[in-house]
Short mmCIF file of C-alpha atoms in Angstrom, two decimals:
data_model
loop_
_atom_site.label_atom_id
_atom_site.label_comp_id
_atom_site.label_asym_id
_atom_site.label_seq_id
_atom_site.Cartn_x
_atom_site.Cartn_y
_atom_site.Cartn_z
CA UNK A 749 4.95 -8.58 23.82
CA UNK A 750 3.59 -6.22 21.16
CA UNK A 751 -0.10 -6.66 20.47
CA UNK A 752 -1.13 -7.25 16.86
CA UNK A 753 -4.41 -6.36 15.22
CA UNK A 754 -4.81 -9.85 13.77
CA UNK A 755 -3.29 -13.32 14.00
CA UNK A 756 -3.97 -15.81 11.22
CA UNK A 757 -3.31 -19.44 12.16
CA UNK A 758 -3.04 -21.96 9.33
CA UNK A 759 -1.82 -25.55 9.31
CA UNK A 760 -1.17 -25.09 5.62
CA UNK A 761 0.04 -21.82 4.10
CA UNK A 762 1.84 -20.97 0.87
CA UNK A 763 4.85 -18.80 1.69
CA UNK A 764 7.87 -17.86 -0.44
CA UNK A 765 9.72 -20.65 1.41
CA UNK A 766 7.09 -23.21 0.41
CA UNK A 767 4.08 -24.77 2.10
CA UNK A 768 4.21 -24.81 5.89
CA UNK A 769 2.27 -24.32 9.09
CA UNK A 770 2.28 -20.67 10.17
CA UNK A 771 0.96 -17.97 12.40
CA UNK A 772 0.81 -14.63 10.57
CA UNK A 773 0.86 -11.40 12.52
CA UNK A 774 -0.83 -8.29 11.14
CA UNK A 775 -0.59 -4.70 12.32
CA UNK A 776 -1.87 -1.58 10.55
CA UNK A 777 -2.85 -3.59 7.49
CA UNK A 778 0.59 -5.13 6.91
CA UNK A 779 2.18 -8.48 7.66
CA UNK A 780 4.57 -8.02 10.57
CA UNK A 781 5.67 -11.62 11.04
CA UNK A 782 5.25 -15.11 9.62
CA UNK A 783 6.01 -17.50 12.49
CA UNK A 784 6.47 -21.24 12.11
CA UNK A 785 3.60 -23.30 13.48
CA UNK A 786 -0.08 -22.51 13.71
CA UNK A 787 0.24 -22.45 17.52
CA UNK A 788 3.04 -19.90 17.75
CA UNK A 789 2.78 -17.38 20.58
CA UNK A 790 1.41 -14.14 19.15
CA UNK A 791 -0.90 -11.73 20.97
CA UNK A 792 -3.61 -10.18 18.82
CA UNK A 793 -6.96 -8.50 19.28
CA UNK A 794 -8.52 -10.81 16.70
CA UNK A 795 -7.77 -14.24 15.24
CA UNK A 796 -8.60 -16.14 12.10
CA UNK A 797 -8.10 -19.89 12.53
CA UNK A 798 -8.26 -21.90 9.33
CA UNK A 799 -10.11 -25.20 9.18
CA UNK A 800 -8.18 -28.38 8.54
CA UNK A 801 -9.24 -28.47 4.88
CA UNK A 802 -8.27 -24.84 4.22
CA UNK A 803 -5.04 -23.33 2.92
CA UNK A 804 -3.84 -19.76 3.41
CA UNK A 805 -2.69 -18.09 0.19
CA UNK A 806 -1.43 -14.58 -0.43
CA UNK A 807 -4.10 -12.49 -2.08
CA UNK A 808 -4.07 -13.22 -5.81
CA UNK A 809 -3.03 -10.53 -8.28
CA UNK A 810 -4.71 -10.05 -11.66
CA UNK A 811 -2.93 -7.52 -13.86
CA UNK A 812 -5.18 -7.87 -16.92
CA UNK A 813 -8.78 -6.80 -16.29
CA UNK A 814 -11.05 -4.72 -18.53
CA UNK A 815 -13.34 -2.88 -16.11
CA UNK A 816 -14.78 -0.65 -18.90
CA UNK A 817 -15.96 2.14 -16.59
CA UNK A 818 -16.64 4.95 -17.43
CA UNK A 819 -18.39 4.86 -20.78
CA UNK A 820 -19.19 1.16 -21.11
CA UNK A 821 -20.32 0.38 -17.58
CA UNK A 822 -23.10 -1.84 -18.95
CA UNK A 823 -20.29 -4.22 -19.91
CA UNK A 824 -18.61 -4.12 -16.47
CA UNK A 825 -17.90 -1.59 -13.75
CA UNK A 826 -15.63 -1.08 -10.77
CA UNK A 827 -18.19 -2.22 -8.19
CA UNK A 828 -19.10 -5.47 -9.97
CA UNK A 829 -15.57 -6.30 -11.15
CA UNK A 830 -13.90 -5.81 -7.78
CA UNK A 831 -16.54 -7.85 -5.95
CA UNK A 832 -16.19 -10.67 -8.46
CA UNK A 833 -12.43 -10.47 -8.04
CA UNK A 834 -12.70 -10.74 -4.26
CA UNK A 835 -14.94 -13.81 -4.50
CA UNK A 836 -12.21 -15.39 -6.63
CA UNK A 837 -9.47 -14.68 -4.07
CA UNK A 838 -8.07 -11.66 -5.95
CA UNK A 839 -7.11 -8.71 -3.77
CA UNK A 840 -5.30 -6.59 -6.37
CA UNK A 841 -6.09 -5.93 -10.01
CA UNK A 842 -4.80 -3.63 -12.72
CA UNK A 843 -7.35 -2.10 -15.05
CA UNK A 844 -6.68 -2.02 -18.78
CA UNK A 845 -6.88 1.36 -20.59
CA UNK A 846 -9.77 0.17 -22.79
CA UNK A 847 -12.73 -0.37 -23.34
CA UNK A 848 -13.70 2.64 -21.26
CA UNK A 849 -14.67 5.96 -22.80
CA UNK A 850 -12.44 7.87 -22.58
CA UNK A 851 -9.60 5.35 -22.69
CA UNK A 852 -6.62 5.84 -20.39
CA UNK A 853 -4.41 7.35 -23.07
CA UNK A 854 -4.23 10.85 -21.59
CA UNK A 855 -3.95 12.26 -18.09
CA UNK A 856 -7.57 13.40 -18.48
CA UNK A 857 -8.61 9.84 -19.27
CA UNK A 858 -6.80 8.59 -16.16
CA UNK A 859 -8.52 11.22 -14.05
CA UNK A 860 -11.89 10.11 -15.42
CA UNK A 861 -11.06 6.51 -14.44
CA UNK A 862 -10.13 7.50 -10.93
CA UNK A 863 -13.25 9.60 -10.51
CA UNK A 864 -15.41 6.71 -11.71
CA UNK A 865 -13.74 4.27 -9.30
CA UNK A 866 -14.03 6.47 -6.21
CA UNK A 867 -15.94 4.76 -3.39
CA UNK A 868 -16.68 1.60 -5.37
CA UNK A 869 -13.67 -0.65 -4.86
CA UNK A 870 -13.82 -3.91 -2.92
CA UNK A 871 -10.15 -4.66 -3.69
CA UNK A 872 -7.12 -2.58 -4.62
CA UNK A 873 -6.96 -1.29 -8.21
CA UNK A 874 -4.15 0.23 -10.25
CA UNK A 875 -4.18 1.44 -13.83
CA UNK A 876 -2.33 0.79 -17.06
CA UNK A 877 -1.94 3.61 -19.54
CA UNK A 878 -2.42 3.19 -23.27
CA UNK A 879 -0.06 3.73 -26.20
CA UNK A 880 -2.07 4.68 -29.29
CA UNK A 881 -1.19 6.50 -32.52
CA UNK A 882 -2.12 9.90 -31.04
CA UNK A 883 0.50 9.65 -28.25
CA UNK A 884 3.05 7.37 -29.93
CA UNK A 885 3.92 9.07 -33.19
CA UNK A 886 7.55 10.17 -33.47
CA UNK A 887 7.84 13.56 -31.80
CA UNK A 888 4.41 13.34 -30.13
CA UNK A 889 5.05 11.13 -27.09
CA UNK A 890 4.90 13.69 -24.24
CA UNK A 891 1.56 12.31 -23.01
CA UNK A 892 3.21 8.96 -22.25
CA UNK A 893 5.67 10.64 -19.89
CA UNK A 894 2.83 12.61 -18.29
CA UNK A 895 0.86 9.41 -17.63
CA UNK A 896 3.94 7.76 -16.15
CA UNK A 897 4.36 10.72 -13.79
CA UNK A 898 0.74 10.23 -12.73
CA UNK A 899 1.50 6.68 -11.60
CA UNK A 900 0.32 4.25 -14.28
CA UNK A 901 2.11 0.88 -14.24
CA UNK A 902 2.98 0.82 -17.93
CA UNK A 903 1.46 1.19 -21.37
CA UNK A 904 -0.68 -1.16 -23.40
CA UNK A 905 -0.49 -1.18 -27.18
CA UNK A 906 -2.25 -3.14 -29.91
CA UNK A 907 -0.46 -4.12 -33.10
CA UNK A 908 -3.78 -4.99 -34.79
CA UNK A 909 -7.24 -3.38 -34.50
CA UNK A 910 -8.49 -3.40 -30.91
CA UNK A 911 -12.19 -3.65 -31.71
CA UNK A 912 -13.04 -0.13 -30.48
CA UNK A 913 -12.54 3.05 -32.49
CA UNK A 914 -11.10 5.15 -29.68
CA UNK A 915 -8.10 2.86 -29.11
CA UNK A 916 -6.12 2.59 -32.33
CA UNK A 917 -3.31 0.15 -33.07
CA UNK A 918 0.35 1.06 -33.63
CA UNK A 919 2.23 0.87 -36.89
CA UNK A 920 5.79 -0.51 -36.76
CA UNK A 921 7.12 3.06 -36.73
CA UNK A 922 4.79 4.05 -33.88
CA UNK A 923 5.67 0.92 -31.90
CA UNK A 924 9.35 1.81 -32.07
CA UNK A 925 8.69 5.45 -31.15
CA UNK A 926 6.57 4.41 -28.18
CA UNK A 927 9.21 1.93 -27.02
CA UNK A 928 11.92 4.56 -27.25
CA UNK A 929 9.89 7.11 -25.29
CA UNK A 930 8.83 4.61 -22.63
CA UNK A 931 12.37 3.33 -22.27
CA UNK A 932 13.67 6.84 -21.62
CA UNK A 933 11.75 7.04 -18.33
CA UNK A 934 12.14 3.36 -17.41
CA UNK A 935 8.58 2.31 -18.20
CA UNK A 936 7.09 -0.92 -19.46
CA UNK A 937 5.32 -1.59 -22.77
CA UNK A 938 2.72 -4.36 -22.77
CA UNK A 939 1.48 -5.57 -26.12
CA UNK A 940 -1.48 -7.33 -27.70
CA UNK A 941 0.60 -9.12 -30.29
CA UNK A 942 -1.19 -10.10 -33.50
CA UNK A 943 0.09 -9.01 -36.90
CA UNK A 944 -2.55 -7.13 -38.93
CA UNK A 945 -1.14 -8.19 -42.32
CA UNK A 946 -1.34 -11.87 -41.40
CA UNK A 947 -4.88 -11.40 -40.09
CA UNK A 948 -5.84 -9.59 -43.29
CA UNK A 949 -4.63 -12.53 -45.38
CA UNK A 950 -6.36 -15.15 -43.22
CA UNK A 951 -9.85 -16.48 -44.05
CA UNK A 952 -12.62 -14.28 -42.69
CA UNK A 953 -14.67 -15.58 -39.78
CA UNK A 954 -18.42 -15.99 -40.14
CA UNK A 955 -21.11 -18.29 -38.83
CA UNK A 956 -21.38 -20.77 -35.99
CA UNK A 957 -18.33 -22.92 -36.80
CA UNK A 958 -15.55 -22.36 -34.26
CA UNK A 959 -12.96 -23.90 -36.58
CA UNK A 960 -13.62 -21.12 -39.09
CA UNK A 961 -13.07 -18.48 -36.43
CA UNK A 962 -9.87 -20.20 -35.29
CA UNK A 963 -8.56 -20.19 -38.87
CA UNK A 964 -9.17 -16.43 -39.02
CA UNK A 965 -6.71 -15.83 -36.12
CA UNK A 966 -3.75 -18.10 -37.00
CA UNK A 967 -0.82 -18.58 -34.65
CA UNK A 968 1.44 -17.10 -37.32
CA UNK A 969 -0.17 -13.73 -36.60
CA UNK A 970 0.92 -13.96 -32.98
CA UNK A 971 4.37 -15.20 -33.85
CA UNK A 972 5.08 -12.39 -36.32
CA UNK A 973 3.90 -9.73 -33.89
CA UNK A 974 5.86 -11.17 -30.97
CA UNK A 975 8.98 -11.10 -33.14
CA UNK A 976 8.32 -7.40 -33.79
CA UNK A 977 7.94 -6.71 -30.06
CA UNK A 978 11.21 -8.51 -29.34
CA UNK A 979 12.95 -6.48 -32.04
CA UNK A 980 11.66 -3.25 -30.47
CA UNK A 981 12.99 -4.32 -27.07
CA UNK A 982 16.36 -5.19 -28.58
CA UNK A 983 16.57 -1.84 -30.35
CA UNK A 984 15.59 0.28 -27.35
CA UNK A 985 16.33 -1.74 -24.21
CA UNK A 986 12.77 -1.08 -23.06
CA UNK A 987 10.99 -3.62 -20.88
CA UNK A 988 8.28 -5.37 -22.92
CA UNK A 989 5.54 -7.78 -21.95
CA UNK A 990 3.55 -10.06 -24.25
CA UNK A 991 -0.10 -10.17 -23.27
CA UNK A 992 -2.36 -13.25 -23.31
CA UNK A 993 -0.07 -15.66 -25.14
CA UNK A 994 -2.12 -18.34 -26.87
CA UNK A 995 0.35 -19.56 -29.52
CA UNK A 996 2.64 -22.29 -28.25
CA UNK A 997 4.58 -22.13 -31.52
CA UNK A 998 5.94 -18.75 -30.36
CA UNK A 999 7.62 -20.34 -27.33
CA UNK A 1000 11.00 -21.06 -29.03
CA UNK A 1001 11.17 -17.42 -30.13
CA UNK A 1002 10.42 -16.28 -26.58
CA UNK A 1003 12.95 -18.70 -25.09
CA UNK A 1004 15.69 -17.43 -27.38
CA UNK A 1005 14.90 -13.81 -26.61
CA UNK A 1006 15.09 -14.45 -22.88
CA UNK A 1007 18.33 -16.39 -23.29
CA UNK A 1008 19.72 -13.40 -25.19
CA UNK A 1009 18.90 -11.10 -22.29
CA UNK A 1010 15.99 -9.26 -23.89
CA UNK A 1011 13.90 -7.62 -21.10
CA UNK A 1012 10.83 -9.69 -21.98
CA UNK A 1013 8.06 -11.16 -19.85
CA UNK A 1014 5.05 -13.18 -20.96
CA UNK A 1015 1.61 -13.99 -19.59
CA UNK A 1016 -1.07 -16.48 -20.51
CA UNK A 1017 -4.66 -16.85 -19.33
CA UNK A 1018 -6.88 -19.44 -17.64
CA UNK A 1019 -8.97 -19.99 -20.78
CA UNK A 1020 -5.92 -20.96 -22.84
CA UNK A 1021 -4.88 -23.42 -20.13
CA UNK A 1022 -8.24 -25.01 -19.33
CA UNK A 1023 -10.30 -24.89 -22.53
CA UNK A 1024 -9.61 -26.35 -25.97
CA UNK A 1025 -10.80 -25.68 -29.49
CA UNK A 1026 -12.05 -29.23 -29.89
CA UNK A 1027 -14.50 -28.67 -27.03
CA UNK A 1028 -16.06 -25.41 -28.21
CA UNK A 1029 -19.67 -26.09 -29.27
CA UNK A 1030 -21.03 -24.62 -32.48
CA UNK A 1031 -22.34 -21.12 -31.92
CA UNK A 1032 -20.90 -20.87 -28.37
CA UNK A 1033 -19.64 -17.32 -28.75
CA UNK A 1034 -18.97 -17.03 -25.01
CA UNK A 1035 -15.68 -18.80 -25.93
CA UNK A 1036 -14.66 -16.18 -28.49
CA UNK A 1037 -11.55 -14.18 -27.65
CA UNK A 1038 -8.57 -12.76 -29.51
CA UNK A 1039 -6.12 -14.37 -29.79
CA UNK A 1040 -8.26 -17.50 -29.77
CA UNK A 1041 -8.46 -20.63 -27.67
CA UNK A 1042 -6.39 -23.17 -29.62
CA UNK A 1043 -6.25 -26.98 -29.65
CA UNK A 1044 -5.36 -29.37 -26.84
CA UNK A 1045 -1.84 -30.05 -28.13
CA UNK A 1046 -1.14 -26.31 -28.04
CA UNK A 1047 -2.56 -26.18 -24.52
CA UNK A 1048 -0.21 -28.94 -23.36
CA UNK A 1049 2.78 -26.97 -24.60
CA UNK A 1050 1.64 -23.86 -22.72
CA UNK A 1051 1.49 -25.93 -19.54
CA UNK A 1052 5.00 -27.20 -20.14
CA UNK A 1053 6.24 -23.62 -20.62
CA UNK A 1054 4.59 -22.61 -17.35
CA UNK A 1055 6.23 -25.50 -15.52
CA UNK A 1056 9.61 -24.54 -17.01
CA UNK A 1057 9.22 -20.87 -16.03
CA UNK A 1058 9.23 -19.61 -19.60
CA UNK A 1059 5.77 -18.06 -19.12
CA UNK A 1060 5.93 -15.65 -16.20
CA UNK A 1061 2.36 -15.45 -14.96
CA UNK A 1062 -1.33 -16.29 -15.46
CA UNK A 1063 -3.94 -13.50 -15.48
CA UNK A 1064 -7.58 -13.40 -16.53
CA UNK A 1065 -7.86 -10.98 -19.47
CA UNK A 1066 -11.40 -10.56 -18.18
CA UNK A 1067 -13.00 -8.80 -21.16
CA UNK A 1068 -16.77 -8.87 -20.74
CA UNK A 1069 -19.61 -7.33 -22.70
CA UNK A 1070 -23.37 -7.41 -22.67
CA UNK A 1071 -25.07 -10.64 -23.82
CA UNK A 1072 -26.36 -8.84 -26.90
CA UNK A 1073 -22.83 -8.06 -28.08
CA UNK A 1074 -21.88 -11.73 -27.79
CA UNK A 1075 -24.59 -12.55 -30.37
CA UNK A 1076 -25.70 -15.55 -28.34
CA UNK A 1077 -28.95 -15.70 -30.30
CA UNK A 1078 -27.22 -16.22 -33.66
CA UNK A 1079 -23.96 -17.78 -32.44
CA UNK A 1080 -22.06 -15.95 -35.18
CA UNK A 1081 -18.35 -15.98 -34.35
CA UNK A 1082 -17.71 -13.41 -37.05
CA UNK A 1083 -19.80 -10.66 -35.46
CA UNK A 1084 -19.73 -11.48 -31.73
CA UNK A 1085 -17.61 -9.42 -29.33
CA UNK A 1086 -14.31 -11.16 -28.60
CA UNK A 1087 -13.64 -11.50 -24.89
CA UNK A 1088 -13.87 -14.10 -22.12
CA UNK A 1089 -15.49 -13.41 -18.73
CA UNK A 1090 -13.72 -15.43 -16.08
CA UNK A 1091 -12.45 -13.09 -13.37
CA UNK A 1092 -14.22 -14.79 -10.46
CA UNK A 1093 -13.38 -18.39 -11.38
CA UNK A 1094 -9.90 -18.08 -12.90
CA UNK A 1095 -8.05 -19.41 -9.86
CA UNK A 1096 -10.33 -22.42 -9.48
CA UNK A 1097 -10.15 -23.21 -13.19
CA UNK A 1098 -6.35 -23.12 -13.23
CA UNK A 1099 -6.06 -25.10 -10.00
CA UNK A 1100 -8.45 -27.76 -11.30
CA UNK A 1101 -6.35 -28.31 -14.40
CA UNK A 1102 -3.02 -28.03 -12.56
CA UNK A 1103 -4.21 -30.57 -9.99
CA UNK A 1104 -5.12 -33.04 -12.75
CA UNK A 1105 -1.61 -32.62 -14.22
CA UNK A 1106 0.18 -33.32 -10.94
CA UNK A 1107 1.16 -29.72 -10.29
CA UNK A 1108 0.93 -28.09 -6.89
CA UNK A 1109 -0.98 -25.28 -5.28
CA UNK A 1110 2.39 -23.65 -4.74
CA UNK A 1111 2.82 -23.53 -8.52
CA UNK A 1112 -0.54 -21.81 -8.96
CA UNK A 1113 0.32 -19.20 -6.34
CA UNK A 1114 3.59 -18.49 -8.13
CA UNK A 1115 1.74 -17.98 -11.41
CA UNK A 1116 -1.27 -16.04 -10.07
CA UNK A 1117 0.10 -14.00 -7.14
CA UNK A 1118 3.88 -13.61 -7.04
CA UNK A 1119 4.34 -13.64 -10.82
CA UNK A 1120 1.88 -10.90 -11.80
CA UNK A 1121 3.04 -8.71 -8.90
CA UNK A 1122 6.66 -9.06 -10.01
CA UNK A 1123 5.96 -8.44 -13.68
CA UNK A 1124 3.89 -5.31 -13.03
CA UNK A 1125 6.10 -3.93 -10.26
CA UNK A 1126 3.41 -4.15 -7.57
CA UNK A 1127 5.48 -3.82 -4.44
CA UNK A 1128 4.03 -5.26 -1.25
CA UNK A 1129 1.69 -7.62 -3.09
CA UNK A 1130 1.68 -11.30 -4.03
CA UNK A 1131 3.37 -12.97 -1.05
CA UNK A 1132 2.98 -13.93 2.61
CA UNK A 1133 5.98 -11.81 3.52
CA UNK A 1134 6.70 -9.40 6.39
CA UNK A 1135 6.20 -5.85 5.15
CA UNK A 1136 3.68 -6.86 2.48
CA UNK A 1137 0.04 -5.87 2.65
CA UNK A 1138 -2.00 -8.31 4.72
CA UNK A 1139 -3.94 -9.59 1.71
CA UNK A 1140 -5.02 -13.24 1.96
CA UNK A 1141 -7.21 -15.80 0.26
CA UNK A 1142 -8.50 -18.73 2.28
CA UNK A 1143 -9.24 -21.65 -0.03
CA UNK A 1144 -10.45 -25.21 0.29
CA UNK A 1145 -8.45 -26.85 -2.52
CA UNK A 1146 -10.32 -30.16 -2.48
CA UNK A 1147 -13.84 -28.71 -2.33
CA UNK A 1148 -15.57 -28.92 -5.69
CA UNK A 1149 -18.41 -26.81 -7.00
CA UNK A 1150 -20.37 -26.26 -10.18
CA UNK A 1151 -20.17 -22.81 -11.79
CA UNK A 1152 -23.56 -21.17 -12.26
CA UNK A 1153 -23.07 -18.07 -14.37
CA UNK A 1154 -26.17 -16.49 -12.82
CA UNK A 1155 -24.46 -16.50 -9.42
CA UNK A 1156 -21.23 -14.85 -10.52
CA UNK A 1157 -20.77 -11.22 -9.57
CA UNK A 1158 -19.67 -10.22 -13.06
CA UNK A 1159 -22.12 -7.65 -14.40
CA UNK A 1160 -23.39 -9.88 -17.22
CA UNK A 1161 -24.23 -13.61 -17.00
CA UNK A 1162 -21.98 -14.79 -19.85
CA UNK A 1163 -19.00 -17.10 -19.37
CA UNK A 1164 -17.58 -20.24 -21.00
CA UNK A 1165 -17.18 -21.67 -17.49
CA UNK A 1166 -20.93 -21.92 -16.95
CA UNK A 1167 -21.67 -25.46 -15.72
CA UNK A 1168 -18.02 -26.39 -15.20
CA UNK A 1169 -17.12 -28.60 -12.23
CA UNK A 1170 -14.14 -26.98 -10.53
CA UNK A 1171 -11.99 -27.60 -7.47
CA UNK A 1172 -10.73 -24.91 -5.13
CA UNK A 1173 -13.49 -23.02 -3.33
CA UNK A 1174 -12.45 -19.55 -2.14
CA UNK A 1175 -14.04 -19.28 1.29
CA UNK A 1176 -12.65 -15.99 2.53
CA UNK A 1177 -10.76 -13.00 1.15
CA UNK A 1178 -8.89 -10.55 3.37
CA UNK A 1179 -7.66 -7.11 2.31
CA UNK A 1180 -5.11 -5.40 4.58
CA UNK A 1181 -6.28 -7.52 7.50
CA UNK A 1182 -10.03 -7.00 7.05
CA UNK A 1183 -12.56 -9.37 5.51
CA UNK A 1184 -13.86 -8.33 2.10
CA UNK A 1185 -17.65 -8.41 2.48
CA UNK A 1186 -20.33 -8.02 -0.22
CA UNK A 1187 -20.68 -4.30 0.52
CA UNK A 1188 -16.97 -3.59 1.08
CA UNK A 1189 -15.55 -0.37 -0.35
CA UNK A 1190 -12.15 -0.53 1.39
CA UNK A 1191 -10.18 -1.05 -1.82
CA UNK A 1192 -7.61 1.61 -2.65
CA UNK A 1193 -6.51 3.13 -5.92
CA UNK A 1194 -2.86 2.23 -6.37
CA UNK A 1195 -0.20 4.50 -7.79
CA UNK A 1196 3.08 3.12 -9.05
CA UNK A 1197 5.95 3.86 -6.68
#
């Protein structure tokens, strides 16, 4: 019998066929077999035997992370982000093209990212490119094709100001030009969808009142922008993806587009599923993000869309900054940086809420492993499947813990989850058959096939 490098024996494991008892064989960093029963005959040099209260999951996949290195490494960096990811059961992440300096909008910017990441990665990391006015104007889109040739997974665009000067937002004409260019080489356009005209007409945000901030980012801004993205996909046939959906009132529009065959996928985030506007304290700017956390009724509708399969995946949109930029001293929602830090605890937060709603761990794995991998085209990730990378998360789903923001491996101790009681302790993370340890640098830089 062929000897394996590793055998993983689990009474409970989440496989594409459902939850079952398995023995997983690993050779050369890949899954070679998934045998029924945790006592199956399999010869290996090393074994991992899960405890009775543990469940074997495929390594989670987070396709929406702002690492910010180089240029804004005080906000977050590759070493801190990938270690936080590993502690949360994430073995693969895709880095957004901002808020680094330079952004990943040129091949030179991508090269700077890769140089900054070298030797620092605890988990595998791939890169999104960016679609900005400079590379998306009609007749000036060659840089998009060059980035695609260099292996980015797609292109992020904003339809409203991004918050940083070096990453501009697209006009309707530029959005269509970018979609046409990206469609020509079979790429994917991923969009922060808020309409700038609607935002301009909304009340301005200022002060410590969260309700005033919420009114400044109405759901109608999301809905109008999502409609524009759908129209661009219809006109060009290009694959489009709506980032961080917070507006449940956009769901009928999304459902119709999918029914019509528009190549559209949609994500939402843990903070939209687990937090609610009614619970945001005055001045608690750690909750500020764009689009915003909305009310509990909206949250319930997002959960229903997840259960129905209308929303394709759940990813963090980890968008940290320094404490000073969050204006924690003044609590002014008008001036504070907009972004939630939750990379390390996203799985536990979603599982805690899903569990309370009668949903299964299998559902969470579909949303946070298989779904993101499928949407982004990450082959060999997101499932306990022969031929896939041997990436695993070992979790104790019924173990609870209290989040202490000072103990998170994010670079800065700011998170709306501070003090939260969550279920689902991640006890072990395995990347290509090897344990991810605090000093691990075995993560690889991924290039789209």
